[in-house]
JSON list of C-alpha atoms in Angstrom, two decimals:
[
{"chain": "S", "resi": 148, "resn": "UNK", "atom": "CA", "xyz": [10.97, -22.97, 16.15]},
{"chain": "S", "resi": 149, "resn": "UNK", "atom": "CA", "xyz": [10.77, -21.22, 12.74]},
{"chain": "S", "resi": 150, "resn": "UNK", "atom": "CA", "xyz": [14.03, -19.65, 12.79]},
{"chain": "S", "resi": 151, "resn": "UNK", "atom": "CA", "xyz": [14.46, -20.62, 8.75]},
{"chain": "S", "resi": 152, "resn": "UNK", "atom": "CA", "xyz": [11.62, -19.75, 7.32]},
{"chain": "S", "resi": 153, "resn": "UNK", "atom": "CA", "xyz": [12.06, -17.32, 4.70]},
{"chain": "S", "resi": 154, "resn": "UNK", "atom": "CA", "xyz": [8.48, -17.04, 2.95]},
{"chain": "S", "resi": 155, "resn": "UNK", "atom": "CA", "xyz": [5.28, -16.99, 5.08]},
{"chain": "S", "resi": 156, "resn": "UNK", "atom": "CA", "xyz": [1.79, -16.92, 2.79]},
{"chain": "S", "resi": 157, "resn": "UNK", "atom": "CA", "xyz": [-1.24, -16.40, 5.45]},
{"chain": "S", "resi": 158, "resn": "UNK", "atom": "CA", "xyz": [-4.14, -14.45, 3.82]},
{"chain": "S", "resi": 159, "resn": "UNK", "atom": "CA", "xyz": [-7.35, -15.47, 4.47]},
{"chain": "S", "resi": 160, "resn": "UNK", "atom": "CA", "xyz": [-7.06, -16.91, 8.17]},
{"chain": "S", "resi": 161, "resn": "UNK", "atom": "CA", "xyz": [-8.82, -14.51, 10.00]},
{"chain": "S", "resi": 162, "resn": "UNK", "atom": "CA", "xyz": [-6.08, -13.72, 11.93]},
{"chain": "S", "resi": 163, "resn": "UNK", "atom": "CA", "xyz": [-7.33, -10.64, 14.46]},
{"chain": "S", "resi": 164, "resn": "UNK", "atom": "CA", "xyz": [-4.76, -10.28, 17.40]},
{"chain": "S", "resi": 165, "resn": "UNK", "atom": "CA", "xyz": [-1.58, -9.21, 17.79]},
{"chain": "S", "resi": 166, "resn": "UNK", "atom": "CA", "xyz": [-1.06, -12.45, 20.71]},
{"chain": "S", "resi": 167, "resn": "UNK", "atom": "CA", "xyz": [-1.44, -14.28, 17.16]},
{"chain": "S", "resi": 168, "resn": "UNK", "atom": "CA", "xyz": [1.66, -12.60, 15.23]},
{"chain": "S", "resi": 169, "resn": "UNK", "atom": "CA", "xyz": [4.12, -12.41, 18.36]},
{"chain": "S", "resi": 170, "resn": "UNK", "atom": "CA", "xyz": [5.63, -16.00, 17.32]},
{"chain": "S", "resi": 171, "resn": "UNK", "atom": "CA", "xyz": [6.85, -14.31, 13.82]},
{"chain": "S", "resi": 172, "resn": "UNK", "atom": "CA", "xyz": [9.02, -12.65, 16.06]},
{"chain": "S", "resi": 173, "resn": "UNK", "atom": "CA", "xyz": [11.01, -15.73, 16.66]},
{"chain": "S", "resi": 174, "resn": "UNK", "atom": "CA", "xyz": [11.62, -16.31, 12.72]},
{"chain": "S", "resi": 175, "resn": "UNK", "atom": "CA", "xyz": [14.90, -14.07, 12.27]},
{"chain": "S", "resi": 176, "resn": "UNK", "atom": "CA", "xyz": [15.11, -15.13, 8.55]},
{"chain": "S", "resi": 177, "resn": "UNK", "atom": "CA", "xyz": [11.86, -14.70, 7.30]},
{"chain": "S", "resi": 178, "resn": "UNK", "atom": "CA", "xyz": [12.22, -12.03, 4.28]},
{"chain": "S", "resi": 179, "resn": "UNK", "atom": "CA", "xyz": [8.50, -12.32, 2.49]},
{"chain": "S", "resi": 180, "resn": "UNK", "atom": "CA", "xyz": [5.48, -11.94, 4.32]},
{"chain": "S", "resi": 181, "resn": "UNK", "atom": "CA", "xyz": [1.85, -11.50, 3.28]},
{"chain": "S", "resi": 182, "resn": "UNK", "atom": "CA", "xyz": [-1.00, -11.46, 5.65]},
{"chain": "S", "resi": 183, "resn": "UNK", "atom": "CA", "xyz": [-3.57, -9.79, 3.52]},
{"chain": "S", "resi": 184, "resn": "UNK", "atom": "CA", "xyz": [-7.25, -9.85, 3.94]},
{"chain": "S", "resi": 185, "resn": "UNK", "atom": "CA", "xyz": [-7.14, -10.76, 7.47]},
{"chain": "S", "resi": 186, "resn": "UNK", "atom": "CA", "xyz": [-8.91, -9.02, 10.39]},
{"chain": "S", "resi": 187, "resn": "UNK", "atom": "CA", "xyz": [-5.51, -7.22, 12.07]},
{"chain": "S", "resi": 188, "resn": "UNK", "atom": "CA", "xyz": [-6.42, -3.80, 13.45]},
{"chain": "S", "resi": 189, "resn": "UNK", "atom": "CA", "xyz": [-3.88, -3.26, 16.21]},
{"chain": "S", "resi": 190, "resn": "UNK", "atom": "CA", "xyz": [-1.26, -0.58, 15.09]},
{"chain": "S", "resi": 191, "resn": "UNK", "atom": "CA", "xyz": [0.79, -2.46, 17.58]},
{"chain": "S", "resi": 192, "resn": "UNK", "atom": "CA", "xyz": [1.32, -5.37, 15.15]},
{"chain": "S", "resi": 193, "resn": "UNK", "atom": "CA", "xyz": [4.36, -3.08, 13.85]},
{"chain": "S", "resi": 194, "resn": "UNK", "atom": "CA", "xyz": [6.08, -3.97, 16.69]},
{"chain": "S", "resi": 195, "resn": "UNK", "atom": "CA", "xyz": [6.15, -7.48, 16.10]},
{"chain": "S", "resi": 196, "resn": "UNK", "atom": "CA", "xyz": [7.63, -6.51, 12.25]},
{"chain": "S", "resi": 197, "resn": "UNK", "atom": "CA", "xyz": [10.02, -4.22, 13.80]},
{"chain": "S", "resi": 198, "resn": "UNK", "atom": "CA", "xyz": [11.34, -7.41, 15.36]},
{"chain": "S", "resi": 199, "resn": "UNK", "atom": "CA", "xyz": [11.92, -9.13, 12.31]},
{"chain": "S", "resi": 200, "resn": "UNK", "atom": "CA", "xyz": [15.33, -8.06, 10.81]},
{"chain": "S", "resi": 201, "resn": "UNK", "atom": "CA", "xyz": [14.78, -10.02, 7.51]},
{"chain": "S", "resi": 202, "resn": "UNK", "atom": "CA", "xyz": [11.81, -8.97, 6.67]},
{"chain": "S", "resi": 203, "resn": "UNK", "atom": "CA", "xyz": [11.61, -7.04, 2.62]},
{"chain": "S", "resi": 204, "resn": "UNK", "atom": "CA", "xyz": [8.52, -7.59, 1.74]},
{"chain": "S", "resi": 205, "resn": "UNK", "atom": "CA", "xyz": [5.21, -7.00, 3.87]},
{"chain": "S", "resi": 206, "resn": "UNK", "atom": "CA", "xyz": [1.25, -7.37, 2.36]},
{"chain": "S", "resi": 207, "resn": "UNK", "atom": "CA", "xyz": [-1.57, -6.50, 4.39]},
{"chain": "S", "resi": 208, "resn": "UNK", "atom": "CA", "xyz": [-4.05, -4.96, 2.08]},
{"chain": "S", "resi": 209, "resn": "UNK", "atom": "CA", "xyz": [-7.58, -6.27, 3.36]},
{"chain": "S", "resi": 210, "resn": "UNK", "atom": "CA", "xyz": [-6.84, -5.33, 7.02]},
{"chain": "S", "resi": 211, "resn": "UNK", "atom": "CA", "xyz": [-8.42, -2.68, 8.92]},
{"chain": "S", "resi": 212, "resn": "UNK", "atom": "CA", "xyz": [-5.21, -1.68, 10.31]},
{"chain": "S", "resi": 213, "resn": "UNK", "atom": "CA", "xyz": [-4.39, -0.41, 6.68]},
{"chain": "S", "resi": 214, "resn": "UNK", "atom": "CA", "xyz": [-7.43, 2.25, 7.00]},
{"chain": "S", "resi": 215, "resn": "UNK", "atom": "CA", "xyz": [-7.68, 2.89, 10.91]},
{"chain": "S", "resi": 216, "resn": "UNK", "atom": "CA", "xyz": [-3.71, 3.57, 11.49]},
{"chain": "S", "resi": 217, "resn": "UNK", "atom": "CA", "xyz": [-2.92, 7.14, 10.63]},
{"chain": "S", "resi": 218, "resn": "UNK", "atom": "CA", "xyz": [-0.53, 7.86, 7.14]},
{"chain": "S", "resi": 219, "resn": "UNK", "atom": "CA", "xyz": [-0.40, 4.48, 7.21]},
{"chain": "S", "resi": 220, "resn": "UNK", "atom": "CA", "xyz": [2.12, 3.75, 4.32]},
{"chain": "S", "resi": 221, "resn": "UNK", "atom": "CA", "xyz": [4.44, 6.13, 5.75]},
{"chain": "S", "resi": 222, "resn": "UNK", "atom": "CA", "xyz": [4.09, 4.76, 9.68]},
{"chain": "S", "resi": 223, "resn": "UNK", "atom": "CA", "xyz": [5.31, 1.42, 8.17]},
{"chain": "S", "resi": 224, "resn": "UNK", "atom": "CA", "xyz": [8.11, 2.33, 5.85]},
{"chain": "S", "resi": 225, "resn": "UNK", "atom": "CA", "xyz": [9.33, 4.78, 8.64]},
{"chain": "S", "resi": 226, "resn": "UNK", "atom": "CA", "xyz": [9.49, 2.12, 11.19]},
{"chain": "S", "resi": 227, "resn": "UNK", "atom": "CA", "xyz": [10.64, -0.80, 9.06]},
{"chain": "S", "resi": 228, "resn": "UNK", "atom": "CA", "xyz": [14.05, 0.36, 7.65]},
{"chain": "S", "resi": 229, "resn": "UNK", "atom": "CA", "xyz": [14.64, -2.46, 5.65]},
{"chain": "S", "resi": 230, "resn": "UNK", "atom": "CA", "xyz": [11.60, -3.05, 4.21]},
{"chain": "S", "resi": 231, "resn": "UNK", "atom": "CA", "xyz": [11.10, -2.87, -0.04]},
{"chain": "S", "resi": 232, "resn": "UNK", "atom": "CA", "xyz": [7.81, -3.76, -0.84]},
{"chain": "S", "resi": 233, "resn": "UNK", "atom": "CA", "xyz": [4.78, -2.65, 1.27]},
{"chain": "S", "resi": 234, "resn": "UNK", "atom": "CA", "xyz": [1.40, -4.06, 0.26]},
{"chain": "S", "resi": 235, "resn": "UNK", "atom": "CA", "xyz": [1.30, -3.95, -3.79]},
{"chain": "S", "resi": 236, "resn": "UNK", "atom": "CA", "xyz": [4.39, -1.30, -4.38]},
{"chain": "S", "resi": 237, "resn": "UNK", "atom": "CA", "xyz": [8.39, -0.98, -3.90]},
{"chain": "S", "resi": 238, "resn": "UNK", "atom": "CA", "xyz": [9.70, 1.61, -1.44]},
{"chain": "S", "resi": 239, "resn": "UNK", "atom": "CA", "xyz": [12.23, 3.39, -3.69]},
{"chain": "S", "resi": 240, "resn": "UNK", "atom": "CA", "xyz": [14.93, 5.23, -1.99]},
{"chain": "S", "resi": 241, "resn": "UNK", "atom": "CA", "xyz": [13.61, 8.16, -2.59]},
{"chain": "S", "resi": 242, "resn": "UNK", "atom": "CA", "xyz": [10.20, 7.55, -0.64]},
{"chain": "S", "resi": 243, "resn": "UNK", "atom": "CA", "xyz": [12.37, 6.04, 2.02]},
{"chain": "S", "resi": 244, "resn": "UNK", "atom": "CA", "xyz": [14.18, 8.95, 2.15]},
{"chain": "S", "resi": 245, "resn": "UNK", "atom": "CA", "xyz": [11.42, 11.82, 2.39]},
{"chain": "S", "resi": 246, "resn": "UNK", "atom": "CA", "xyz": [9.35, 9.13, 4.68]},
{"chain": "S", "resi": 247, "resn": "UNK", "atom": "CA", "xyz": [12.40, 9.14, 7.48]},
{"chain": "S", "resi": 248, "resn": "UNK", "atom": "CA", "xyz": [12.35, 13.30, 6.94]},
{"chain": "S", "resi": 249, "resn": "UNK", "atom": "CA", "xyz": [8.73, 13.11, 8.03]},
{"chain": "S", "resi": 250, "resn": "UNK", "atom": "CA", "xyz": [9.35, 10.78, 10.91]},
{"chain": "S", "resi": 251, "resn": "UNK", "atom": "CA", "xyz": [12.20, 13.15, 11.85]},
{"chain": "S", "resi": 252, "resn": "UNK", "atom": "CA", "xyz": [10.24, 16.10, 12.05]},
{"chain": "S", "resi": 253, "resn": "UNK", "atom": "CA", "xyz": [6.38, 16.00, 10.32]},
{"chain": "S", "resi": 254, "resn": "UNK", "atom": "CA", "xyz": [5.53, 17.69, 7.49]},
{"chain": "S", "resi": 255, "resn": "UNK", "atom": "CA", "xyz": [7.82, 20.53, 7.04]},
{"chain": "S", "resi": 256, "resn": "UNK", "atom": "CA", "xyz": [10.61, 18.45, 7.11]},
{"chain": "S", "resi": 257, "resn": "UNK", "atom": "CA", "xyz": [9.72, 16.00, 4.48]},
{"chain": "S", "resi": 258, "resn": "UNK", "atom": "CA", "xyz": [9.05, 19.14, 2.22]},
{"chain": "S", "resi": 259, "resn": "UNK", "atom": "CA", "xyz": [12.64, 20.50, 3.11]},
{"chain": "S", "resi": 260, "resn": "UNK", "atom": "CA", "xyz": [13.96, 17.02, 2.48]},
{"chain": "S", "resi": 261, "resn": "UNK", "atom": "CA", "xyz": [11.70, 17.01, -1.21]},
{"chain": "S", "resi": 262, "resn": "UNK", "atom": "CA", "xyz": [13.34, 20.62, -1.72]},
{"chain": "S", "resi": 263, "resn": "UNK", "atom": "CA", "xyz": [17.04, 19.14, -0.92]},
{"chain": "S", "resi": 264, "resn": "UNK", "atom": "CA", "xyz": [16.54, 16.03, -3.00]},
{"chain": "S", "resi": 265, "resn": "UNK", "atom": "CA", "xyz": [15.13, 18.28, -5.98]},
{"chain": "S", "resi": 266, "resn": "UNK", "atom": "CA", "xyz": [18.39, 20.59, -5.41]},
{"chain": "S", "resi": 267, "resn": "UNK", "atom": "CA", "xyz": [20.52, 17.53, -5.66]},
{"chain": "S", "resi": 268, "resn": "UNK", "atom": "CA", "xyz": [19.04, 16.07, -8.63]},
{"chain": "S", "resi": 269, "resn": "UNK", "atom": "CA", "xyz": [19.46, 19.91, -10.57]},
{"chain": "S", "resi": 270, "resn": "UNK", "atom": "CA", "xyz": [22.81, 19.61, -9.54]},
{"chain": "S", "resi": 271, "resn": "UNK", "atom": "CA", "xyz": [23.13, 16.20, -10.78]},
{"chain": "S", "resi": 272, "resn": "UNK", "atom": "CA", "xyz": [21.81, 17.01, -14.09]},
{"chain": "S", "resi": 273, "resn": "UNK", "atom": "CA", "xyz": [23.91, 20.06, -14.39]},
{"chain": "S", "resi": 274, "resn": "UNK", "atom": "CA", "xyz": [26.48, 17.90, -13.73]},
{"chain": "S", "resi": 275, "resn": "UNK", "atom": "CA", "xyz": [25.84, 15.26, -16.31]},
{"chain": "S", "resi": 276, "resn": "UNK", "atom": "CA", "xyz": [25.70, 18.53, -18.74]},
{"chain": "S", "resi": 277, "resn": "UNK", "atom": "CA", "xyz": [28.82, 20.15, -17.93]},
{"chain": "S", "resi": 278, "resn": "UNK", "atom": "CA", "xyz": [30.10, 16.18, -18.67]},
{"chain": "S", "resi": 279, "resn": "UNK", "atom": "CA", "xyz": [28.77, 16.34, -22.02]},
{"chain": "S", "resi": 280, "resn": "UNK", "atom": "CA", "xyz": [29.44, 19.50, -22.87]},
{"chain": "S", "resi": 281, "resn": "UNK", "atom": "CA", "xyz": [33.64, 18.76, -22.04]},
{"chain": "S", "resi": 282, "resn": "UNK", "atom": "CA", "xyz": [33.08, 16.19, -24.14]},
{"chain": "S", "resi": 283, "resn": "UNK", "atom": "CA", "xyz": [31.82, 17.42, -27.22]},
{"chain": "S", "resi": 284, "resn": "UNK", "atom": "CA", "xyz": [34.37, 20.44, -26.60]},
{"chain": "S", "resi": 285, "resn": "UNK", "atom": "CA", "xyz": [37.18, 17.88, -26.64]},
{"chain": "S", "resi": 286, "resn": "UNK", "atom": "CA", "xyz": [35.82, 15.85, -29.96]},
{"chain": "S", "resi": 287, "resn": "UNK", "atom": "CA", "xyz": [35.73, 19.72, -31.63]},
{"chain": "S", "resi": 288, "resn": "UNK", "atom": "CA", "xyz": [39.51, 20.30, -30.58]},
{"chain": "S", "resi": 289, "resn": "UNK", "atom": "CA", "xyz": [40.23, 17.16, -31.93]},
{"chain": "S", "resi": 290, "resn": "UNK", "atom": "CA", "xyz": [38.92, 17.96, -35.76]},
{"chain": "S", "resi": 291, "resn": "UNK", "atom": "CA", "xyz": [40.54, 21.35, -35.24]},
{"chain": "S", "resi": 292, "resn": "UNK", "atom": "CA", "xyz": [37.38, 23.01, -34.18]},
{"chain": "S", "resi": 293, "resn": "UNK", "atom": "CA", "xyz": [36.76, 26.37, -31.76]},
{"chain": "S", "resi": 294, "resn": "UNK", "atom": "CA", "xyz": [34.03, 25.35, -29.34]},
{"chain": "S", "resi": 295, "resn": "UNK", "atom": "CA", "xyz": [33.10, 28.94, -28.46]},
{"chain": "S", "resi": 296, "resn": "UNK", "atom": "CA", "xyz": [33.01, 29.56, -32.55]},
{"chain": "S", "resi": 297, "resn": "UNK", "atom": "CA", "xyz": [30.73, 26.58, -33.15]},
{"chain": "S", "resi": 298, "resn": "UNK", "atom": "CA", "xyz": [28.66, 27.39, -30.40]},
{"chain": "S", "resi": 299, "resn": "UNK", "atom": "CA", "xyz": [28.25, 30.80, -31.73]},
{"chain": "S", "resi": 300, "resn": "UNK", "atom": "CA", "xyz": [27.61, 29.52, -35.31]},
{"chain": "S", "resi": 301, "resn": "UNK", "atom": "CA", "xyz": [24.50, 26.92, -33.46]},
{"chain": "S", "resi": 302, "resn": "UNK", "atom": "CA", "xyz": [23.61, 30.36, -31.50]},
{"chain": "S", "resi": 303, "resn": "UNK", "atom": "CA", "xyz": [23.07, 32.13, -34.63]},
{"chain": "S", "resi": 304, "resn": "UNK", "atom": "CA", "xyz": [21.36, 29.25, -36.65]},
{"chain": "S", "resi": 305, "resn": "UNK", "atom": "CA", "xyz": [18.78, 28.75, -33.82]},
{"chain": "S", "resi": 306, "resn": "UNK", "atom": "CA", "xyz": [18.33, 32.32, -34.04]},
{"chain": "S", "resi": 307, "resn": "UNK", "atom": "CA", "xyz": [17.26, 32.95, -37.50]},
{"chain": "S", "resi": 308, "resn": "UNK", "atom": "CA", "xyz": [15.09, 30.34, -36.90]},
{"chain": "S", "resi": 309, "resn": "UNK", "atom": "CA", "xyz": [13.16, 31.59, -34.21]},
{"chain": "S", "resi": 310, "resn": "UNK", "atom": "CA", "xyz": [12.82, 34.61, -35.74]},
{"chain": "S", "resi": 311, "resn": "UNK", "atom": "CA", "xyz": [11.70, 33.48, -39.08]},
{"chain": "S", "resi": 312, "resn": "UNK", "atom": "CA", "xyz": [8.21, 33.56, -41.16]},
{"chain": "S", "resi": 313, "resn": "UNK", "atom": "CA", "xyz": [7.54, 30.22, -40.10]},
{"chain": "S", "resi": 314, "resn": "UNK", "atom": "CA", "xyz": [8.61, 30.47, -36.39]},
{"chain": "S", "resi": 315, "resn": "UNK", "atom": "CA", "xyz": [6.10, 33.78, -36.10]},
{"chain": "S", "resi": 316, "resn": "UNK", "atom": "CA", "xyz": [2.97, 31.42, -38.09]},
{"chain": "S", "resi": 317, "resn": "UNK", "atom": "CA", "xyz": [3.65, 28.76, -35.29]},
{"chain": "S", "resi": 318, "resn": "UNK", "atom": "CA", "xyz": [3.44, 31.68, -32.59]},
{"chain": "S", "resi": 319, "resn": "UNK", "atom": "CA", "xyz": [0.18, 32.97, -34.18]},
{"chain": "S", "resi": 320, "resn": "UNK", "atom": "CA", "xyz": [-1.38, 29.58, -34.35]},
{"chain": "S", "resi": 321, "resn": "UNK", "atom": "CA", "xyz": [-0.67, 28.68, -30.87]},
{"chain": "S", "resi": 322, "resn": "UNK", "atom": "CA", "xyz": [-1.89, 32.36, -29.98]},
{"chain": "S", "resi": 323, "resn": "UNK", "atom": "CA", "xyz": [-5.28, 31.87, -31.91]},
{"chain": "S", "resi": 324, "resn": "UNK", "atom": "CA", "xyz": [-5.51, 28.12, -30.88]},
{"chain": "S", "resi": 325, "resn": "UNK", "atom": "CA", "xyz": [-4.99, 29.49, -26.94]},
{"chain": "S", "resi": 326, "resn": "UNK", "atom": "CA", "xyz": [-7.70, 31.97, -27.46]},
{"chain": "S", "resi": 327, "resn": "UNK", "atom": "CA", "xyz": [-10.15, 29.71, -28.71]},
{"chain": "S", "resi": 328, "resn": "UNK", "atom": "CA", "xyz": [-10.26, 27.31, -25.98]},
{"chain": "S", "resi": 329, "resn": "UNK", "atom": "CA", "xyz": [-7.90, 24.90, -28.31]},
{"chain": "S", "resi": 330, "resn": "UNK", "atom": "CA", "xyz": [-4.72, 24.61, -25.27]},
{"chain": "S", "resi": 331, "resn": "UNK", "atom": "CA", "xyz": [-0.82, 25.23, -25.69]},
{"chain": "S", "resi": 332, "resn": "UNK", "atom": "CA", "xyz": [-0.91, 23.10, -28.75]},
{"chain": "S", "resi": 333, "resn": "UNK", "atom": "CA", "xyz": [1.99, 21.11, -27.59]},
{"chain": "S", "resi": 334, "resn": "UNK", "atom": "CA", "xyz": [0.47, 18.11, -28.23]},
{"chain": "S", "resi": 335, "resn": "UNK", "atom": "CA", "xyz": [0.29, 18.77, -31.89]},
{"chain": "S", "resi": 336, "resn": "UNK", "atom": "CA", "xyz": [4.37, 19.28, -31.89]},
{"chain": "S", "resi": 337, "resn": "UNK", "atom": "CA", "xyz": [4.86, 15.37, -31.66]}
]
């Protein structure tokens, strides 16, 4: 048998059964495998992968299987855990992550899992913040600075400008360029 092949390359065979995939079963080590533009159409041929404990990398773009098996992209990454490439792109954790919510329980729990992961990375970011902001508190103290005065004195500053002649012109012209079909003129900030 195969049992150390790692890398498999067979496009263009014609391959069309699933009979003709069951001996990649036996190949416990093979990582890389790309049988695009063949003629597989049998859903069933994720079994077969399913068996395959090695196996990172997947490519069947030109089967039919790819347009006749329903949410395709997400069937495979759900089933194949330790899969990282799926036809022409990675499966980052994050995909993997909302893909095993929707093979948990369909579409409202991918969309509680997006909601959780967008929670998280808030938090995260808050987080990373709060980090900062300890930090540049503790460089203050250190040249004999108040943090809460300084932050007053930036509070103050960003004030007055907001609230100056030229702040209110930038308002206007983003009012008038709005009104005339012109956008949020954001673009002409950079």
């Amino acid at each position: 048998a195969l049992r150390s092949l790692a890398t498999l390359n067979i496009t263009h065979n014609r391959l069309d059964s699933l009979e003709a995939l069951l001996p990649l079963a036996d190949c416990p080590l093979l990582a890389v495998l790309d049988m695009s533009h063949n003629r597989l159409a049998d859903p069933a041929i994720v079994d077969v992968f399913e068996r395959m404990p090695a196996l990172g990398v997947l490519v069947l773009t030109g089967n039919p299987v790819v347009r006749s098996m329903d949410r395709y992209r997400k069937a495979i990454v759900a089933r194949l855990q330790n899969l990282r490439y799926l036809d022409d792109r990675p499966i980052f954790d994050d995909e993997r992550r909302f893909t095993n919510a929707w093979a948990r329980g369909g579409a409202d729990e991918e969309k509680a899992e997006r909601e959780r992961f967008a929670q998280e990375e808030r938090d995260k970011r808050t987080r990373a913040f709060e980090a900062m902001e300890a930090l540049r508190n503790e460089a203050l103290r250190e040249r004999g600075l108040d943090p809460e005065v300084v932050r007053a004195e930036e509070a103050a500053r960003l004030e007055a400008e907001l609230s100056g002649p030229a702040y209110e012109s930038y308002q206007r012209f983003l009012e008038e360029n709005e009104k005339y079909g012109g956008g949020s003129g954001d673009d002409l900030a950079t």
